[in-house]
CSV table of C-alpha atoms and ligand atoms in Angstrom, one decimal:
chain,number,residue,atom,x,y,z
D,1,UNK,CA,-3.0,67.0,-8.7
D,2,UNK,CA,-5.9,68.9,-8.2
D,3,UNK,CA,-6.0,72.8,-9.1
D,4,UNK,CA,-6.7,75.0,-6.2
D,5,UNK,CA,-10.2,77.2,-6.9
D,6,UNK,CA,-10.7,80.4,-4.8
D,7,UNK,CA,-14.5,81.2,-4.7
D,8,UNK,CA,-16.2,84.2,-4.1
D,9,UNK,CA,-20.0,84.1,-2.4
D,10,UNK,CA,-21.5,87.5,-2.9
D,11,UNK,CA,-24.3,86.3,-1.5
D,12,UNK,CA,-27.0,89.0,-1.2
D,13,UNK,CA,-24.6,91.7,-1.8
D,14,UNK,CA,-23.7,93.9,-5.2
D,15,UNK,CA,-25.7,95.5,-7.7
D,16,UNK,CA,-24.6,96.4,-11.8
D,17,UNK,CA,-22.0,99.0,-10.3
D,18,UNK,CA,-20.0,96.2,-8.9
D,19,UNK,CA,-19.2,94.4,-12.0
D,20,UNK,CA,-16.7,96.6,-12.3
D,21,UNK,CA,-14.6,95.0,-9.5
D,22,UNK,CA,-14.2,91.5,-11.8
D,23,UNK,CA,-12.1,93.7,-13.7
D,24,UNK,CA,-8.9,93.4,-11.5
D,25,UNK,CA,-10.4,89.9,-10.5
D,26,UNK,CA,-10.3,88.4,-14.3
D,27,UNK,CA,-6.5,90.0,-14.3
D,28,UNK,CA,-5.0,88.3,-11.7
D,29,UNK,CA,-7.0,84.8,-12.3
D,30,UNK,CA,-5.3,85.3,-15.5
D,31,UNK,CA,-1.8,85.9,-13.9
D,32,UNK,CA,-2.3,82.9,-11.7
D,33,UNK,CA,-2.8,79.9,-14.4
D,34,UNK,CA,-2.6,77.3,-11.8
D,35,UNK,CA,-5.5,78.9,-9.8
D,36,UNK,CA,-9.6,78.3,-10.3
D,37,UNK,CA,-11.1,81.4,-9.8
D,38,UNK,CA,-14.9,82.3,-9.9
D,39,UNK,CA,-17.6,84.7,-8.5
D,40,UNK,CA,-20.6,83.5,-7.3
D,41,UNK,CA,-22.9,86.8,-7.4
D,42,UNK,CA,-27.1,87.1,-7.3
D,43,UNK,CA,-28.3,85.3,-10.2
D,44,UNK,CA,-29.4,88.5,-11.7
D,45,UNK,CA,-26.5,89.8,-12.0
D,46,UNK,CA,-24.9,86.3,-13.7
D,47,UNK,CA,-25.7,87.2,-17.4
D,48,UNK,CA,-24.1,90.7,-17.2
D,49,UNK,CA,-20.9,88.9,-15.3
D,50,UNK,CA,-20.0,86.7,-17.9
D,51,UNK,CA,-20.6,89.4,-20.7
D,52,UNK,CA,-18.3,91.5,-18.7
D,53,UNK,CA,-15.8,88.9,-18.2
D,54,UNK,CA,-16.1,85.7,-20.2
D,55,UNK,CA,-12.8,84.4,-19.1
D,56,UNK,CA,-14.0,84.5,-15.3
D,57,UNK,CA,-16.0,81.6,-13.9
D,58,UNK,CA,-19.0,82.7,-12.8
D,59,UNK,CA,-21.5,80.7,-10.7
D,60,UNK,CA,-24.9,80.4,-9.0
D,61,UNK,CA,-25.6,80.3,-5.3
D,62,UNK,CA,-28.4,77.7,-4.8
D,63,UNK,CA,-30.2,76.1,-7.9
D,64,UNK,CA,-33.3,73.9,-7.5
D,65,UNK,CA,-33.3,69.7,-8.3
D,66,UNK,CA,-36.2,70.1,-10.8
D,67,UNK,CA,-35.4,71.2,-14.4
D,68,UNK,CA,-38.8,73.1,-14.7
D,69,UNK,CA,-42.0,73.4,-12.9
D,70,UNK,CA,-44.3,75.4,-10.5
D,71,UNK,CA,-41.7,76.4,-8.2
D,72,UNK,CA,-42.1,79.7,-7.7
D,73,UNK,CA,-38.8,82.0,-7.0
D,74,UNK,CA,-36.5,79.5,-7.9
D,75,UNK,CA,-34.0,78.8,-10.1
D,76,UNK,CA,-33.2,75.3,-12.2
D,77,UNK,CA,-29.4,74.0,-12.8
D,78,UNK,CA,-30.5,74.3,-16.6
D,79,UNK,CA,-31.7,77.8,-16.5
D,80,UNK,CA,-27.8,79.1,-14.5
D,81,UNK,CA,-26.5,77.2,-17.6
D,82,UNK,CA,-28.1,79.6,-19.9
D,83,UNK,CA,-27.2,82.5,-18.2
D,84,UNK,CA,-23.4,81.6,-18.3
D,85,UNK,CA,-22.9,80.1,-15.1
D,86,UNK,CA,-20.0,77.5,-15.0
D,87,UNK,CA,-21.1,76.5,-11.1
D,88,UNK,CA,-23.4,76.5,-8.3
D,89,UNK,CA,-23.2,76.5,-4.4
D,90,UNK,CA,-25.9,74.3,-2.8
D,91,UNK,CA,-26.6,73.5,0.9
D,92,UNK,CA,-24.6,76.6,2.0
D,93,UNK,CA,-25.6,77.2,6.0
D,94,UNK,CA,-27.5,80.2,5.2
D,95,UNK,CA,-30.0,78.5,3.0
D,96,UNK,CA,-30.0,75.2,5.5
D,97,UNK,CA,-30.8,77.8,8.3
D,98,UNK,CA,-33.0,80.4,6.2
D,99,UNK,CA,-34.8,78.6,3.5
D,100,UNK,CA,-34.5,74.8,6.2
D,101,UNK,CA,-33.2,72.4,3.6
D,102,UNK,CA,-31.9,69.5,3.9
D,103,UNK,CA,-29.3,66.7,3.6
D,104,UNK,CA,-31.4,64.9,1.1
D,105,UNK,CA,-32.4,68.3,-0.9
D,106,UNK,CA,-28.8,69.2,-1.1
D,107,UNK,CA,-27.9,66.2,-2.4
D,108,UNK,CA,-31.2,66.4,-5.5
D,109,UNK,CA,-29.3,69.8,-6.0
D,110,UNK,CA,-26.0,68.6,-6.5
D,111,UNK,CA,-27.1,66.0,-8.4
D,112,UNK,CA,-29.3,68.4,-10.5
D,113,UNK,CA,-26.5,70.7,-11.2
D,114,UNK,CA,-24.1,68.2,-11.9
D,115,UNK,CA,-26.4,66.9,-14.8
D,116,UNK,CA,-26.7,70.0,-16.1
D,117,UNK,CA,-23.0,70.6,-16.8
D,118,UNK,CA,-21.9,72.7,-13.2
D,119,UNK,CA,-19.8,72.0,-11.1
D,120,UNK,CA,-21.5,71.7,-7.8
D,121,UNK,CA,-19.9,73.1,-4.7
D,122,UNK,CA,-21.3,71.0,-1.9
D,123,UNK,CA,-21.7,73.1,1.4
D,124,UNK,CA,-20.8,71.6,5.1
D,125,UNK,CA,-19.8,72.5,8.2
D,126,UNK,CA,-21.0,72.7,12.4
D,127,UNK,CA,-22.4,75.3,14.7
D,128,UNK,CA,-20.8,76.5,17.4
D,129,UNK,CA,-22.0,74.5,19.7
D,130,UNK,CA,-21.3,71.3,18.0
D,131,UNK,CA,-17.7,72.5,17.9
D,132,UNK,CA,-18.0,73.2,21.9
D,133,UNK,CA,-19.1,69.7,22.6
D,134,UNK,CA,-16.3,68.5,20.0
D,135,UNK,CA,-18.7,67.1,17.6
D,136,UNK,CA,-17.6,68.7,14.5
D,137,UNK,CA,-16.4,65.1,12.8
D,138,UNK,CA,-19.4,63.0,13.3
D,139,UNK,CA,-21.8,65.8,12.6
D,140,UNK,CA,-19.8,67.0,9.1
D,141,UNK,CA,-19.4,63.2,8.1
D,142,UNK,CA,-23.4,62.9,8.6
D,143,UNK,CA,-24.0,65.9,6.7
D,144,UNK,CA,-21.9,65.2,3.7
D,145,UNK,CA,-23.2,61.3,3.6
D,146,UNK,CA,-27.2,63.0,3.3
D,147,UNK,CA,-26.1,65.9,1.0
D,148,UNK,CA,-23.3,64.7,-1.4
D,149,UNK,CA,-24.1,63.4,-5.2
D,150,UNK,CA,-23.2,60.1,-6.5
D,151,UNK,CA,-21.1,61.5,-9.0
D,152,UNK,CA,-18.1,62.6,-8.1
D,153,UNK,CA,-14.6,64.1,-9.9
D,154,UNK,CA,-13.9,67.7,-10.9
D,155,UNK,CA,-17.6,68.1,-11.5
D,156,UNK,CA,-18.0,67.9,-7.5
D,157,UNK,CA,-16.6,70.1,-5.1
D,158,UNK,CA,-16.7,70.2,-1.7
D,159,UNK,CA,-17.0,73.3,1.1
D,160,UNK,CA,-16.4,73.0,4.7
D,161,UNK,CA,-17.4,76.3,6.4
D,162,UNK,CA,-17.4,75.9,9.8
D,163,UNK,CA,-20.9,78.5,11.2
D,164,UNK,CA,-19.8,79.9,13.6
D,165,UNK,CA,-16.6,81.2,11.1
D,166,UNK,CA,-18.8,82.5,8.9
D,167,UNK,CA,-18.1,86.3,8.5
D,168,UNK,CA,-17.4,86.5,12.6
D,169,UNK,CA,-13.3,87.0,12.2
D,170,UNK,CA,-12.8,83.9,14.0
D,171,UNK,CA,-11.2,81.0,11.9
D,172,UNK,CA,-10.5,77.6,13.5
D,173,UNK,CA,-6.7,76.6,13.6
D,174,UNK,CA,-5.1,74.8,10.9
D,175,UNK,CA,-4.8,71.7,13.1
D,176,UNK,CA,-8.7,71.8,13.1
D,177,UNK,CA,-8.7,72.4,9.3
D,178,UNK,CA,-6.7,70.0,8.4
D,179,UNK,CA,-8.0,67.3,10.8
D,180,UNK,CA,-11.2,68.1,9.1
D,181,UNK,CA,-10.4,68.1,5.9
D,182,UNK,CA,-9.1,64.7,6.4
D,183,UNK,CA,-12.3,63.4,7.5
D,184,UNK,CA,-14.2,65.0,4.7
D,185,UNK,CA,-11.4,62.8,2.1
D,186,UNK,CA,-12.5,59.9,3.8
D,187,UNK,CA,-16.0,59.9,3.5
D,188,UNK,CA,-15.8,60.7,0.2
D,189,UNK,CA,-13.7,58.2,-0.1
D,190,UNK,CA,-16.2,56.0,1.2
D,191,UNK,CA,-19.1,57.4,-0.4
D,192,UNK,CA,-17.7,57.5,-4.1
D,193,UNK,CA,-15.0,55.3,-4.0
D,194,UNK,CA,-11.0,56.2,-4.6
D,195,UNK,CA,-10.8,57.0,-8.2
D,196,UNK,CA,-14.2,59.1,-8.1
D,197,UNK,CA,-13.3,61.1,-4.6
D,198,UNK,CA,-9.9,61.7,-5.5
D,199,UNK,CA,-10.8,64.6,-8.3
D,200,UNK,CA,-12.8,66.2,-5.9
D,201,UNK,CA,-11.6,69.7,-4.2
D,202,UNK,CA,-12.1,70.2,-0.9
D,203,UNK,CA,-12.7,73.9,-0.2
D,204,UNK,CA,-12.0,75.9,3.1
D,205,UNK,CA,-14.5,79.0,4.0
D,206,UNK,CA,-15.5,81.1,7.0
D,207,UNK,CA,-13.9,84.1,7.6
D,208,UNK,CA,-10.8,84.1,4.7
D,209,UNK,CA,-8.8,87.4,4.5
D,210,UNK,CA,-5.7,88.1,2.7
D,211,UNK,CA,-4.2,87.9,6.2
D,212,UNK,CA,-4.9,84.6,7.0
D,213,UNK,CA,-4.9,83.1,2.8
D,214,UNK,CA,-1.8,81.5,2.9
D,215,UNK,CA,-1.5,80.0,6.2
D,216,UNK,CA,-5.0,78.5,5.6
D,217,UNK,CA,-3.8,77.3,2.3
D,218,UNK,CA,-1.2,75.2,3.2
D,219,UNK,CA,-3.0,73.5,5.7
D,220,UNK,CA,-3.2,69.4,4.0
D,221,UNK,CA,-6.4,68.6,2.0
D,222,UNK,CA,-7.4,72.4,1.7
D,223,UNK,CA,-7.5,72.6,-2.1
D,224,UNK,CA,-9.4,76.1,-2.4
D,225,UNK,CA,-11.4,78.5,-0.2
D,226,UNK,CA,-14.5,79.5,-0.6
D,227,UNK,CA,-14.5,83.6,0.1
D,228,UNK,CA,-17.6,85.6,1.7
D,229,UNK,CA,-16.8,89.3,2.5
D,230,UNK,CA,-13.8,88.9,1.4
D,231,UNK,CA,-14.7,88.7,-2.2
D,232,UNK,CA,-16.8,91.7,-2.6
D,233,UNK,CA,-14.0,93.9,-3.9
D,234,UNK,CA,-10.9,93.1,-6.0
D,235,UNK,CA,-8.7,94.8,-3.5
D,236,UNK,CA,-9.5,91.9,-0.8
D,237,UNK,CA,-10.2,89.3,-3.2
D,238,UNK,CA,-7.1,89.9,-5.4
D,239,UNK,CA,-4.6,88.8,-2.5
D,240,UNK,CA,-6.0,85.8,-1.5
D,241,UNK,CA,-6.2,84.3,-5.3
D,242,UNK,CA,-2.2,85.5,-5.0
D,243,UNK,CA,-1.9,83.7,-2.2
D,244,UNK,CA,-3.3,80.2,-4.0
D,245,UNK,CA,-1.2,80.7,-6.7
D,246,UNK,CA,2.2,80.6,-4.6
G,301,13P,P1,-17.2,85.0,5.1
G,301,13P,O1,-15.9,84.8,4.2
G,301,13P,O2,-17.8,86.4,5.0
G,301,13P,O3,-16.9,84.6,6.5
G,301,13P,O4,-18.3,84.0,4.4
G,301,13P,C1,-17.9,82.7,4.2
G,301,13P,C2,-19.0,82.1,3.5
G,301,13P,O5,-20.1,81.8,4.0
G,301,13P,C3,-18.8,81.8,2.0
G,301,13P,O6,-19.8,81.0,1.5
């Protein structure tokens, strides 16, 4: 059985003051003991997460495949490590889009990350006008045979976020989920084998809300979601990691 794990991706968002929120977000991981939870906020804000909440899992959101090196601005797997960080999101659509990287740089990420001891969260997912032409499938397997690591178990964890769900409102239904999310299970199934692929969670985000938690949960093959604005206070945030733990 794999646990569920509920995300949070504060992306650019939060400052010192908002530490104070994993407050009510370590209290109900801690009432829901069948539940991952973990915050993904700036990584200068990682060191002070952890210190406020050890318990908490606390993670990256990009990390680069070298260990060291004149790369300036980045980050190493090693160096999230020391700050605390348990995990790290790489290939998210942002950083595809913003920063152009690609299937074969997510995957020296992941690869990166899982060396150093994190669990890497492997980002996915379509635009909207691949989802028009009814392309989602084939472009999602493509992606995820580039980007994902050849290690695979709890250390690996999958996110399909569908673009044009991200932070719009609009969710696809959980038909589309879970036709999805059976795709994804086979090609890791594929790519790593059935002992290796069957540890690994495969995460819903785009657009999660306490509203919609629970439907989106029990969709089959959605082991987790991975939470944008949603995860910025406690008081949206808490109800969805209720929600997993039902
Ligand atoms: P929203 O939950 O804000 O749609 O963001 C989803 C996301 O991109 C998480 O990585």
């Amino acid at each position: 059985m794999r646990r569920r794990l509920i995300a949070g991706n504060w992306k650019m968002n939060g400052s010192r003051s908002s530490l104070a929120e994993l407050d009510a977000i370590a209290a109900a991981a801690e009432a829901a003991p069948g539940v991952d939870v973990a915050i993904c906020p700036p990584f200068t804000l990682i060191e002070r997460a952890v210190a406020r909440q050890p318990g908490l899992a606390i993670g990256g959101q990009d990390c680069h495949a070298a260990t060291k090196g004149a790369h300036t601005g980045c980050i190493a797997a090693t160096m999230l490590v020391e700050a605390g960080a348990s995990m790290v999101i790489v290939g998210h659509s942002e950083r595809r889009a913003d920063q152009h990287e690609t299937d074969t740089e997510v995957k020296a990420k992941a690869e990166a990350a899982i060396a150093a001891g994190l669990i890497a969260i492997v980002c996915c997912g379509e635009t909207a006008e691949t989802h028009r032409a009814g392309e989602t499938k084939t472009v999602v397997s493509s992606q995820l045979r580039g980007s994902l690591p050849v290690a695979g178990g709890d250390a690996l964890v999958v996110a399909y976020e569908p673009i044009w769900a991200i932070g719009t409102g609009l969710t696809p239904t959980a038909d589309d989920v879970a036709a999805v999310h059976k795709t994804i299970r086979g090609v890791l199934v594929e790519q790593l084998g059935a002992e290796r692929a069957d540890g690994v969670r495969i995460l819903y985000g785009g657009s999660v809300t306490a509203g919609n938690a629970a439907e989106l949960l029990a969709v089959p093959d959605v082991d987790g979601a991975l939470v944008g604005g949603a995860s910025l206070t406690a008081e949206a945030f808490v109800p969805i990691i209720a929600a997993a733990a039902r």
